[in-house]
PDB file of C-alpha atoms in Angstrom:
ATOM      1  CA  MET G   4      93.727 125.761 112.708  1.00  0.00           C
ATOM      2  CA  THR G   5      90.560 127.856 113.000  1.00  0.00           C
ATOM      3  CA  VAL G   6      89.414 129.762 109.922  1.00  0.00           C
ATOM      4  CA  THR G   7      87.244 132.847 110.192  1.00  0.00           C
ATOM      5  CA  SER G   8      84.740 133.939 107.552  1.00  0.00           C
ATOM      6  CA  SER G   9      87.176 136.637 106.399  1.00  0.00           C
ATOM      7  CA  LEU G  10      90.735 135.706 105.523  1.00  0.00           C
ATOM      8  CA  SER G  11      92.202 139.072 104.620  1.00  0.00           C
ATOM      9  CA  SER G  12      95.045 138.494 107.070  1.00  0.00           C
ATOM     10  CA  VAL G  13      96.066 135.126 105.611  1.00  0.00           C
ATOM     11  CA  SER G  14      99.075 135.300 103.326  1.00  0.00           C
ATOM     12  CA  ARG G  15      99.092 132.949 100.334  1.00  0.00           C
ATOM     13  CA  VAL G  16     102.006 130.544  99.979  1.00  0.00           C
ATOM     14  CA  PRO G  17     103.227 130.049  96.403  1.00  0.00           C
ATOM     15  CA  SER G  18     103.310 126.523  95.045  1.00  0.00           C
ATOM     16  CA  GLY G  19     106.512 124.814  96.146  1.00  0.00           C
ATOM     17  CA  ALA G  20     107.235 127.333  98.918  1.00  0.00           C
ATOM     18  CA  PRO G  21     108.372 126.066 102.333  1.00  0.00           C
ATOM     19  CA  SER G  22     105.573 125.148 104.720  1.00  0.00           C
ATOM     20  CA  SER G  23     105.436 128.026 107.159  1.00  0.00           C
ATOM     21  CA  GLY G  24     102.937 130.571 108.368  1.00  0.00           C
ATOM     22  CA  PRO G  25      99.151 130.186 108.406  1.00  0.00           C
ATOM     23  CA  ALA G  26      98.924 128.172 105.202  1.00  0.00           C
ATOM     24  CA  ALA G  27     101.202 125.531 106.710  1.00  0.00           C
ATOM     25  CA  GLY G  28      98.354 124.879 109.115  1.00  0.00           C
ATOM     26  CA  ALA G  29      96.540 123.248 106.217  1.00  0.00           C
ATOM     27  CA  GLY G  30      99.143 120.519 106.166  1.00  0.00           C
ATOM     28  CA  GLY G  31      99.260 120.467 109.930  1.00  0.00           C
ATOM     29  CA  ALA G  32      95.525 119.878 109.969  1.00  0.00           C
ATOM     30  CA  ALA G  33      95.989 116.721 107.946  1.00  0.00           C
ATOM     31  CA  ARG G  34      98.880 115.487 110.067  1.00  0.00           C
ATOM     32  CA  ALA G  35      97.931 116.651 113.546  1.00  0.00           C
ATOM     33  CA  ALA G  36      96.498 113.330 114.651  1.00  0.00           C
ATOM     34  CA  GLY G  37      98.739 111.164 112.469  1.00  0.00           C
ATOM     35  CA  LYS G  38      98.380 110.378 108.787  1.00  0.00           C
ATOM     36  CA  GLN G  39      94.931 109.001 107.976  1.00  0.00           C
ATOM     37  CA  PRO G  40      94.466 106.191 105.428  1.00  0.00           C
ATOM     38  CA  GLU G  41      94.283 107.490 101.892  1.00  0.00           C
ATOM     39  CA  LEU G  42      90.811 107.392 100.339  1.00  0.00           C
ATOM     40  CA  LEU G  43      90.435 106.347  96.714  1.00  0.00           C
ATOM     41  CA  ARG G  44      87.768 106.234  94.039  1.00  0.00           C
ATOM     42  CA  ASN G  45      86.557 102.840  92.897  1.00  0.00           C
ATOM     43  CA  ASP G  46      88.840 103.077  89.844  1.00  0.00           C
ATOM     44  CA  GLY G  47      91.881 103.548  92.091  1.00  0.00           C
ATOM     45  CA  GLY G  48      92.235 107.270  91.375  1.00  0.00           C
ATOM     46  CA  PRO G  49      92.265 110.039  93.993  1.00  0.00           C
ATOM     47  CA  VAL G  50      89.007 111.233  95.522  1.00  0.00           C
ATOM     48  CA  ARG G  51      87.575 114.329  93.805  1.00  0.00           C
ATOM     49  CA  VAL G  52      86.252 117.214  95.899  1.00  0.00           C
ATOM     50  CA  LEU G  53      84.652 120.356  94.471  1.00  0.00           C
ATOM     51  CA  VAL G  54      85.108 123.479  96.654  1.00  0.00           C
ATOM     52  CA  VAL G  55      82.484 126.199  96.031  1.00  0.00           C
ATOM     53  CA  ASP G  56      83.101 129.531  97.761  1.00  0.00           C
ATOM     54  CA  ASP G  57      83.242 133.074  96.373  1.00  0.00           C
ATOM     55  CA  GLU G  58      85.831 134.154  98.951  1.00  0.00           C
ATOM     56  CA  SER G  59      88.986 133.262  97.030  1.00  0.00           C
ATOM     57  CA  SER G  60      91.344 133.320 100.017  1.00  0.00           C
ATOM     58  CA  LEU G  61      89.147 130.892 101.922  1.00  0.00           C
ATOM     59  CA  ALA G  62      88.707 128.652  98.864  1.00  0.00           C
ATOM     60  CA  ASP G  63      92.478 128.591  98.311  1.00  0.00           C
ATOM     61  CA  LEU G  64      93.161 127.618 101.921  1.00  0.00           C
ATOM     62  CA  LEU G  65      90.505 124.901 101.910  1.00  0.00           C
ATOM     63  CA  SER G  66      91.850 123.538  98.620  1.00  0.00           C
ATOM     64  CA  LEU G  67      95.369 123.467 100.013  1.00  0.00           C
ATOM     65  CA  ALA G  68      94.261 121.553 103.120  1.00  0.00           C
ATOM     66  CA  LEU G  69      92.330 118.993 101.082  1.00  0.00           C
ATOM     67  CA  ARG G  70      95.213 118.464  98.648  1.00  0.00           C
ATOM     68  CA  TYR G  71      97.362 117.473 101.634  1.00  0.00           C
ATOM     69  CA  GLU G  72      94.955 114.531 101.949  1.00  0.00           C
ATOM     70  CA  GLY G  73      95.996 113.383  98.480  1.00  0.00           C
ATOM     71  CA  TRP G  74      92.636 114.395  96.957  1.00  0.00           C
ATOM     72  CA  ASP G  75      92.008 115.945  93.553  1.00  0.00           C
ATOM     73  CA  ILE G  76      90.502 119.415  94.114  1.00  0.00           C
ATOM     74  CA  ARG G  77      88.721 121.933  91.916  1.00  0.00           C
ATOM     75  CA  SER G  78      87.430 125.280  93.095  1.00  0.00           C
ATOM     76  CA  GLU G  79      84.611 127.474  91.774  1.00  0.00           C
ATOM     77  CA  GLY G  80      83.450 130.900  92.936  1.00  0.00           C
ATOM     78  CA  ASN G  81      79.758 130.890  92.003  1.00  0.00           C
ATOM     79  CA  GLY G  82      76.835 128.531  91.647  1.00  0.00           C
ATOM     80  CA  ALA G  83      76.618 128.467  87.855  1.00  0.00           C
ATOM     81  CA  SER G  84      80.278 127.550  87.325  1.00  0.00           C
ATOM     82  CA  ALA G  85      80.065 124.999  90.150  1.00  0.00           C
ATOM     83  CA  LEU G  86      77.147 123.242  88.434  1.00  0.00           C
ATOM     84  CA  ARG G  87      79.004 123.176  85.103  1.00  0.00           C
ATOM     85  CA  CYS G  88      82.078 121.721  86.792  1.00  0.00           C
ATOM     86  CA  ALA G  89      80.023 119.105  88.638  1.00  0.00           C
ATOM     87  CA  ARG G  90      78.348 117.961  85.413  1.00  0.00           C
ATOM     88  CA  SER G  91      81.614 117.476  83.543  1.00  0.00           C
ATOM     89  CA  TRP G  92      84.002 116.457  86.343  1.00  0.00           C
ATOM     90  CA  ARG G  93      81.677 114.293  88.494  1.00  0.00           C
ATOM     91  CA  PRO G  94      83.107 115.017  91.976  1.00  0.00           C
ATOM     92  CA  ASP G  95      82.891 112.511  94.835  1.00  0.00           C
ATOM     93  CA  ALA G  96      81.973 115.248  97.345  1.00  0.00           C
ATOM     94  CA  VAL G  97      81.118 118.959  97.306  1.00  0.00           C
ATOM     95  CA  LEU G  98      82.106 121.593  99.877  1.00  0.00           C
ATOM     96  CA  LEU G  99      79.437 124.268  99.308  1.00  0.00           C
ATOM     97  CA  ASP G 100      79.133 127.764 100.750  1.00  0.00           C
ATOM     98  CA  VAL G 101      75.520 128.749 101.479  1.00  0.00           C
ATOM     99  CA  MET G 102      76.031 132.374 100.411  1.00  0.00           C
ATOM    100  CA  LEU G 103      77.123 132.763  96.759  1.00  0.00           C
ATOM    101  CA  PRO G 104      76.945 135.820  94.494  1.00  0.00           C
ATOM    102  CA  ASP G 105      74.568 134.454  91.830  1.00  0.00           C
ATOM    103  CA  MET G 106      72.393 131.975  93.745  1.00  0.00           C
ATOM    104  CA  ASP G 107      72.256 130.584  97.250  1.00  0.00           C
ATOM    105  CA  GLY G 108      73.728 127.221  98.166  1.00  0.00           C
ATOM    106  CA  LEU G 109      70.306 125.623  98.619  1.00  0.00           C
ATOM    107  CA  THR G 110      69.456 126.390  94.975  1.00  0.00           C
ATOM    108  CA  VAL G 111      72.812 124.988  93.848  1.00  0.00           C
ATOM    109  CA  LEU G 112      72.159 121.844  95.859  1.00  0.00           C
ATOM    110  CA  SER G 113      68.668 121.414  94.417  1.00  0.00           C
ATOM    111  CA  ARG G 114      69.993 121.600  90.847  1.00  0.00           C
ATOM    112  CA  LEU G 115      73.009 119.438  91.668  1.00  0.00           C
ATOM    113  CA  ARG G 116      70.791 116.679  93.056  1.00  0.00           C
ATOM    114  CA  ARG G 117      69.007 116.330  89.686  1.00  0.00           C
ATOM    115  CA  GLU G 118      72.196 115.049  88.063  1.00  0.00           C
ATOM    116  CA  LEU G 119      74.248 113.734  90.996  1.00  0.00           C
ATOM    117  CA  PRO G 120      71.631 112.525  93.484  1.00  0.00           C
ATOM    118  CA  ASP G 121      74.097 110.644  95.675  1.00  0.00           C
ATOM    119  CA  VAL G 122      77.096 113.002  95.856  1.00  0.00           C
ATOM    120  CA  PRO G 123      77.772 114.043  99.504  1.00  0.00           C
ATOM    121  CA  VAL G 124      77.460 117.796 100.156  1.00  0.00           C
ATOM    122  CA  LEU G 125      79.034 119.559 103.145  1.00  0.00           C
ATOM    123  CA  PHE G 126      77.647 123.074 103.695  1.00  0.00           C
ATOM    124  CA  LEU G 127      79.812 125.990 104.800  1.00  0.00           C
ATOM    125  CA  THR G 128      77.680 128.609 106.518  1.00  0.00           C
ATOM    126  CA  ALA G 129      78.043 131.730 108.627  1.00  0.00           C
ATOM    127  CA  LYS G 130      74.520 131.140 109.935  1.00  0.00           C
ATOM    128  CA  ASP G 131      74.319 129.138 113.122  1.00  0.00           C
ATOM    129  CA  SER G 132      70.590 129.173 113.864  1.00  0.00           C
ATOM    130  CA  VAL G 133      68.730 125.899 114.205  1.00  0.00           C
ATOM    131  CA  GLU G 134      66.347 126.965 111.416  1.00  0.00           C
ATOM    132  CA  ASP G 135      69.194 127.473 108.954  1.00  0.00           C
ATOM    133  CA  ARG G 136      70.771 124.132 109.798  1.00  0.00           C
ATOM    134  CA  ILE G 137      67.446 122.343 109.372  1.00  0.00           C
ATOM    135  CA  ALA G 138      66.838 124.119 106.057  1.00  0.00           C
ATOM    136  CA  GLY G 139      70.181 122.935 104.698  1.00  0.00           C
ATOM    137  CA  LEU G 140      69.757 119.358 105.845  1.00  0.00           C
ATOM    138  CA  THR G 141      66.126 119.218 104.693  1.00  0.00           C
ATOM    139  CA  ALA G 142      67.172 120.466 101.241  1.00  0.00           C
ATOM    140  CA  GLY G 143      69.436 117.428 100.909  1.00  0.00           C
ATOM    141  CA  GLY G 144      72.704 118.548 102.467  1.00  0.00           C
ATOM    142  CA  ASP G 145      74.565 115.766 104.228  1.00  0.00           C
ATOM    143  CA  ASP G 146      76.351 117.843 106.884  1.00  0.00           C
ATOM    144  CA  TYR G 147      77.452 121.392 107.654  1.00  0.00           C
ATOM    145  CA  VAL G 148      80.139 123.407 109.417  1.00  0.00           C
ATOM    146  CA  THR G 149      79.718 126.978 110.611  1.00  0.00           C
ATOM    147  CA  LYS G 150      82.226 129.801 110.267  1.00  0.00           C
ATOM    148  CA  PRO G 151      84.616 130.199 111.959  1.00  0.00           C
ATOM    149  CA  PHE G 152      85.586 126.558 111.556  1.00  0.00           C
ATOM    150  CA  SER G 153      88.744 124.493 111.884  1.00  0.00           C
ATOM    151  CA  LEU G 154      90.376 122.857 108.882  1.00  0.00           C
ATOM    152  CA  GLU G 155      90.665 119.671 110.933  1.00  0.00           C
ATOM    153  CA  GLU G 156      86.891 119.579 111.331  1.00  0.00           C
ATOM    154  CA  VAL G 157      86.247 120.129 107.616  1.00  0.00           C
ATOM    155  CA  VAL G 158      88.653 117.318 106.668  1.00  0.00           C
ATOM    156  CA  ALA G 159      87.199 114.964 109.279  1.00  0.00           C
ATOM    157  CA  ARG G 160      83.608 115.605 108.202  1.00  0.00           C
ATOM    158  CA  LEU G 161      84.460 115.149 104.521  1.00  0.00           C
ATOM    159  CA  ARG G 162      86.254 111.891 105.306  1.00  0.00           C
ATOM    160  CA  GLY G 163      83.171 110.624 107.115  1.00  0.00           C
ATOM    161  CA  LEU G 164      80.880 111.552 104.221  1.00  0.00           C
ATOM    162  CA  LEU G 165      83.198 109.966 101.654  1.00  0.00           C
ATOM    163  CA  ARG G 166      83.454 106.724 103.604  1.00  0.00           C
ATOM    164  CA  ARG G 167      79.681 106.487 103.921  1.00  0.00           C
ATOM    165  CA  ALA G 168      79.391 107.173 100.187  1.00  0.00           C
ATOM    166  CA  GLY G 169      81.670 104.247  99.388  1.00  0.00           C
ATOM    167  CA  ALA G 170      85.183 105.659  98.955  1.00  0.00           C
ATOM    168  CA  ALA G 171      87.637 102.878  99.751  1.00  0.00           C
ATOM    169  CA  ALA G 172      90.528 103.093 102.163  1.00  0.00           C
ATOM    170  CA  ALA G 173      93.624 102.504 100.084  1.00  0.00           C
ATOM    171  CA  ARG G 174      94.895  98.935 100.439  1.00  0.00           C
ATOM    172  CA  SER G 175      92.798  98.394 103.554  1.00  0.00           C
ATOM    173  CA  GLU G 176      91.029  95.467 101.900  1.00  0.00           C
ATOM    174  CA  SER G 177      92.110  92.596  99.703  1.00  0.00           C
ATOM    175  CA  LEU G 178      90.467  93.937  96.538  1.00  0.00           C
ATOM    176  CA  LEU G 179      92.353  96.116  94.071  1.00  0.00           C
ATOM    177  CA  THR G 180      90.097  97.803  91.511  1.00  0.00           C
ATOM    178  CA  VAL G 181      91.021  99.779  88.403  1.00  0.00           C
ATOM    179  CA  GLY G 182      88.032 100.526  86.192  1.00  0.00           C
ATOM    180  CA  ASP G 183      86.212  97.230  85.596  1.00  0.00           C
ATOM    181  CA  LEU G 184      89.305  95.165  86.464  1.00  0.00           C
ATOM    182  CA  VAL G 185      89.282  93.571  89.945  1.00  0.00           C
ATOM    183  CA  LEU G 186      92.100  91.654  91.640  1.00  0.00           C
ATOM    184  CA  ASP G 187      91.645  89.857  94.961  1.00  0.00           C
ATOM    185  CA  GLU G 188      94.984  89.671  96.786  1.00  0.00           C
ATOM    186  CA  ASP G 189      93.695  87.011  99.195  1.00  0.00           C
ATOM    187  CA  SER G 190      92.074  84.552  96.794  1.00  0.00           C
ATOM    188  CA  HIS G 191      94.338  85.427  93.805  1.00  0.00           C
ATOM    189  CA  GLU G 192      91.228  85.782  91.637  1.00  0.00           C
ATOM    190  CA  VAL G 193      91.093  88.306  88.796  1.00  0.00           C
ATOM    191  CA  SER G 194      88.113  89.435  86.738  1.00  0.00           C
ATOM    192  CA  ARG G 195      87.282  92.109  84.197  1.00  0.00           C
ATOM    193  CA  ALA G 196      83.686  93.223  83.674  1.00  0.00           C
ATOM    194  CA  GLY G 197      82.646  90.206  85.714  1.00  0.00           C
ATOM    195  CA  GLN G 198      84.522  87.675  83.566  1.00  0.00           C
ATOM    196  CA  ASP G 199      87.153  85.547  85.310  1.00  0.00           C
ATOM    197  CA  ILE G 200      90.745  85.797  84.071  1.00  0.00           C
ATOM    198  CA  HIS G 201      93.211  83.015  84.837  1.00  0.00           C
ATOM    199  CA  LEU G 202      96.816  84.131  85.426  1.00  0.00           C
ATOM    200  CA  THR G 203     100.056  82.394  86.255  1.00  0.00           C
ATOM    201  CA  ALA G 204     101.770  83.290  89.527  1.00  0.00           C
ATOM    202  CA  THR G 205     104.178  85.667  87.771  1.00  0.00           C
ATOM    203  CA  GLU G 206     101.439  87.300  85.701  1.00  0.00           C
ATOM    204  CA  PHE G 207      99.451  87.823  88.898  1.00  0.00           C
ATOM    205  CA  GLU G 208     102.387  89.525  90.655  1.00  0.00           C
ATOM    206  CA  LEU G 209     103.008  91.781  87.665  1.00  0.00           C
ATOM    207  CA  LEU G 210      99.343  92.781  87.438  1.00  0.00           C
ATOM    208  CA  ARG G 211      99.182  93.345  91.200  1.00  0.00           C
ATOM    209  CA  TYR G 212     102.165  95.715  91.010  1.00  0.00           C
ATOM    210  CA  LEU G 213     100.572  97.656  88.156  1.00  0.00           C
ATOM    211  CA  MET G 214      97.206  97.863  89.937  1.00  0.00           C
ATOM    212  CA  ARG G 215      98.782  99.052  93.167  1.00  0.00           C
ATOM    213  CA  ASN G 216     100.115 101.996  91.153  1.00  0.00           C
ATOM    214  CA  PRO G 217      97.242 103.001  88.832  1.00  0.00           C
ATOM    215  CA  ARG G 218      98.021 105.745  86.297  1.00  0.00           C
ATOM    216  CA  ARG G 219     101.679 105.690  87.339  1.00  0.00           C
ATOM    217  CA  VAL G 220     104.387 104.869  84.784  1.00  0.00           C
ATOM    218  CA  LEU G 221     106.591 102.040  86.084  1.00  0.00           C
ATOM    219  CA  SER G 222     109.973 101.498  84.466  1.00  0.00           C
ATOM    220  CA  LYS G 223     111.265  98.087  83.421  1.00  0.00           C
ATOM    221  CA  THR G 224     113.890  98.343  86.160  1.00  0.00           C
ATOM    222  CA  GLN G 225     111.228  99.002  88.811  1.00  0.00           C
ATOM    223  CA  ILE G 226     109.153  96.071  87.575  1.00  0.00           C
ATOM    224  CA  LEU G 227     112.161  93.708  87.475  1.00  0.00           C
ATOM    225  CA  ASP G 228     113.118  94.696  90.999  1.00  0.00           C
ATOM    226  CA  ARG G 229     109.592  94.274  92.390  1.00  0.00           C
ATOM    227  CA  VAL G 230     108.339  91.214  90.499  1.00  0.00           C
ATOM    228  CA  TRP G 231     111.487  89.243  89.745  1.00  0.00           C
ATOM    229  CA  SER G 232     114.008  90.670  92.234  1.00  0.00           C
ATOM    230  CA  TYR G 233     116.528  90.538  89.361  1.00  0.00           C
ATOM    231  CA  ASP G 234     116.380  86.717  89.226  1.00  0.00           C
ATOM    232  CA  PHE G 235     116.621  87.105  85.461  1.00  0.00           C
ATOM    233  CA  GLY G 236     119.848  89.084  85.640  1.00  0.00           C
ATOM    234  CA  GLY G 237     118.119  92.350  84.919  1.00  0.00           C
ATOM    235  CA  GLN G 238     117.048  91.317  81.410  1.00  0.00           C
ATOM    236  CA  ALA G 239     114.379  93.847  80.488  1.00  0.00           C
ATOM    237  CA  ASN G 240     112.970  91.707  77.679  1.00  0.00           C
ATOM    238  CA  VAL G 241     111.294  89.438  80.221  1.00  0.00           C
ATOM    239  CA  VAL G 242     109.153  92.430  81.265  1.00  0.00           C
ATOM    240  CA  GLU G 243     108.087  93.025  77.663  1.00  0.00           C
ATOM    241  CA  LEU G 244     107.240  89.335  77.327  1.00  0.00           C
ATOM    242  CA  TYR G 245     105.034  89.210  80.420  1.00  0.00           C
ATOM    243  CA  ILE G 246     103.361  92.527  79.589  1.00  0.00           C
ATOM    244  CA  SER G 247     102.372  90.939  76.269  1.00  0.00           C
ATOM    245  CA  TYR G 248     100.982  87.913  78.146  1.00  0.00           C
ATOM    246  CA  LEU G 249      98.891  90.200  80.352  1.00  0.00           C
ATOM    247  CA  ARG G 250      97.602  92.191  77.408  1.00  0.00           C
ATOM    248  CA  ARG G 251      96.349  89.004  75.724  1.00  0.00           C
ATOM    249  CA  LYS G 252      94.385  88.103  78.841  1.00  0.00           C
ATOM    250  CA  ILE G 253      93.325  91.535  80.135  1.00  0.00           C
ATOM    251  CA  ASP G 254      92.855  93.607  76.980  1.00  0.00           C
ATOM    252  CA  ALA G 255      92.048  91.075  74.259  1.00  0.00           C
ATOM    253  CA  GLY G 256      88.807  92.102  72.540  1.00  0.00           C
ATOM    254  CA  ARG G 257      88.362  95.018  74.926  1.00  0.00           C
ATOM    255  CA  GLU G 258      89.416  98.639  75.191  1.00  0.00           C
ATOM    256  CA  PRO G 259      93.023  98.527  76.448  1.00  0.00           C
ATOM    257  CA  MET G 260      93.968  99.265  80.047  1.00  0.00           C
ATOM    258  CA  ILE G 261      97.701  98.451  79.919  1.00  0.00           C
ATOM    259  CA  HIS G 262      99.691 101.150  78.116  1.00  0.00           C
ATOM    260  CA  THR G 263     103.300 101.620  77.032  1.00  0.00           C
ATOM    261  CA  ARG G 264     105.098 104.922  77.452  1.00  0.00           C
ATOM    262  CA  ARG G 265     107.974 104.616  75.039  1.00  0.00           C
ATOM    263  CA  GLY G 266     111.314 105.047  76.767  1.00  0.00           C
ATOM    264  CA  ALA G 267     109.650 105.297  80.186  1.00  0.00           C
ATOM    265  CA  GLY G 268     107.758 102.118  81.040  1.00  0.00           C
ATOM    266  CA  TYR G 269     104.214 100.818  81.498  1.00  0.00           C
ATOM    267  CA  LEU G 270     101.064 101.868  83.301  1.00  0.00           C
ATOM    268  CA  ILE G 271      97.542 100.651  83.887  1.00  0.00           C
ATOM    269  CA  LYS G 272      94.474 102.889  83.951  1.00  0.00           C
ATOM    270  CA  PRO G 273      90.718 102.542  83.424  1.00  0.00           C
ATOM    271  CA  ALA G 274      89.659 102.074  79.812  1.00  0.00           C
ATOM    272  CA  GLY G 275      88.285 105.089  78.001  1.00  0.00           C
TER     273      GLY G 275
END
């Protein structure tokens, strides 16, 4: 789908509405060539992308397309609010319009680089001259797309920048990482903050299941089905027992990572 610099003709689709019309192209952009591997932060959470554009219709459409990738998106309409968001939220990449109402994108980039020197920045620009491209790249921009652009191109360029910056393809390698906890599915080694943790085979399988689903509450029934395949007759107390074993080894003397949601189940997330 090609997006022009003015989107007055694009109708907005309410959240939860059927995928049809121009906005459905955002999802189509993500699926046109087949589903790409999900990219994750080092702590196992979704990649964060900050969209900065004062044209709200364009920002909404870009945000929609990027959310189809499974990414966490925030949108700001001017340079000052974008800088505040970047300081507090710490995005993994920034999609930055060159022309903003309060300051130009080059100024935003210069200030952003003081606090986040390594965050990838993809410029959106209506200017297609060689001088303008060189100015953006010389100022520290990592790449650019010119309006009108296709959503497919924006997604592809962001994916390339994120990979080069170190975002991991979900489950494409043997290492599972949540915060400072690392599990190697090939060697069956586990460590937290660089200290080795020795687990039994069952403890390892339970931790692996939790770490494959970071920040997600898993019920006792789900855990029994995945880890024990109901070999224990569906007795939920065995889950509680092994969760306690894991806590002694993973969380003892440290800020906890394994949490109980009363009446719902258990989850693992980075400490803090």
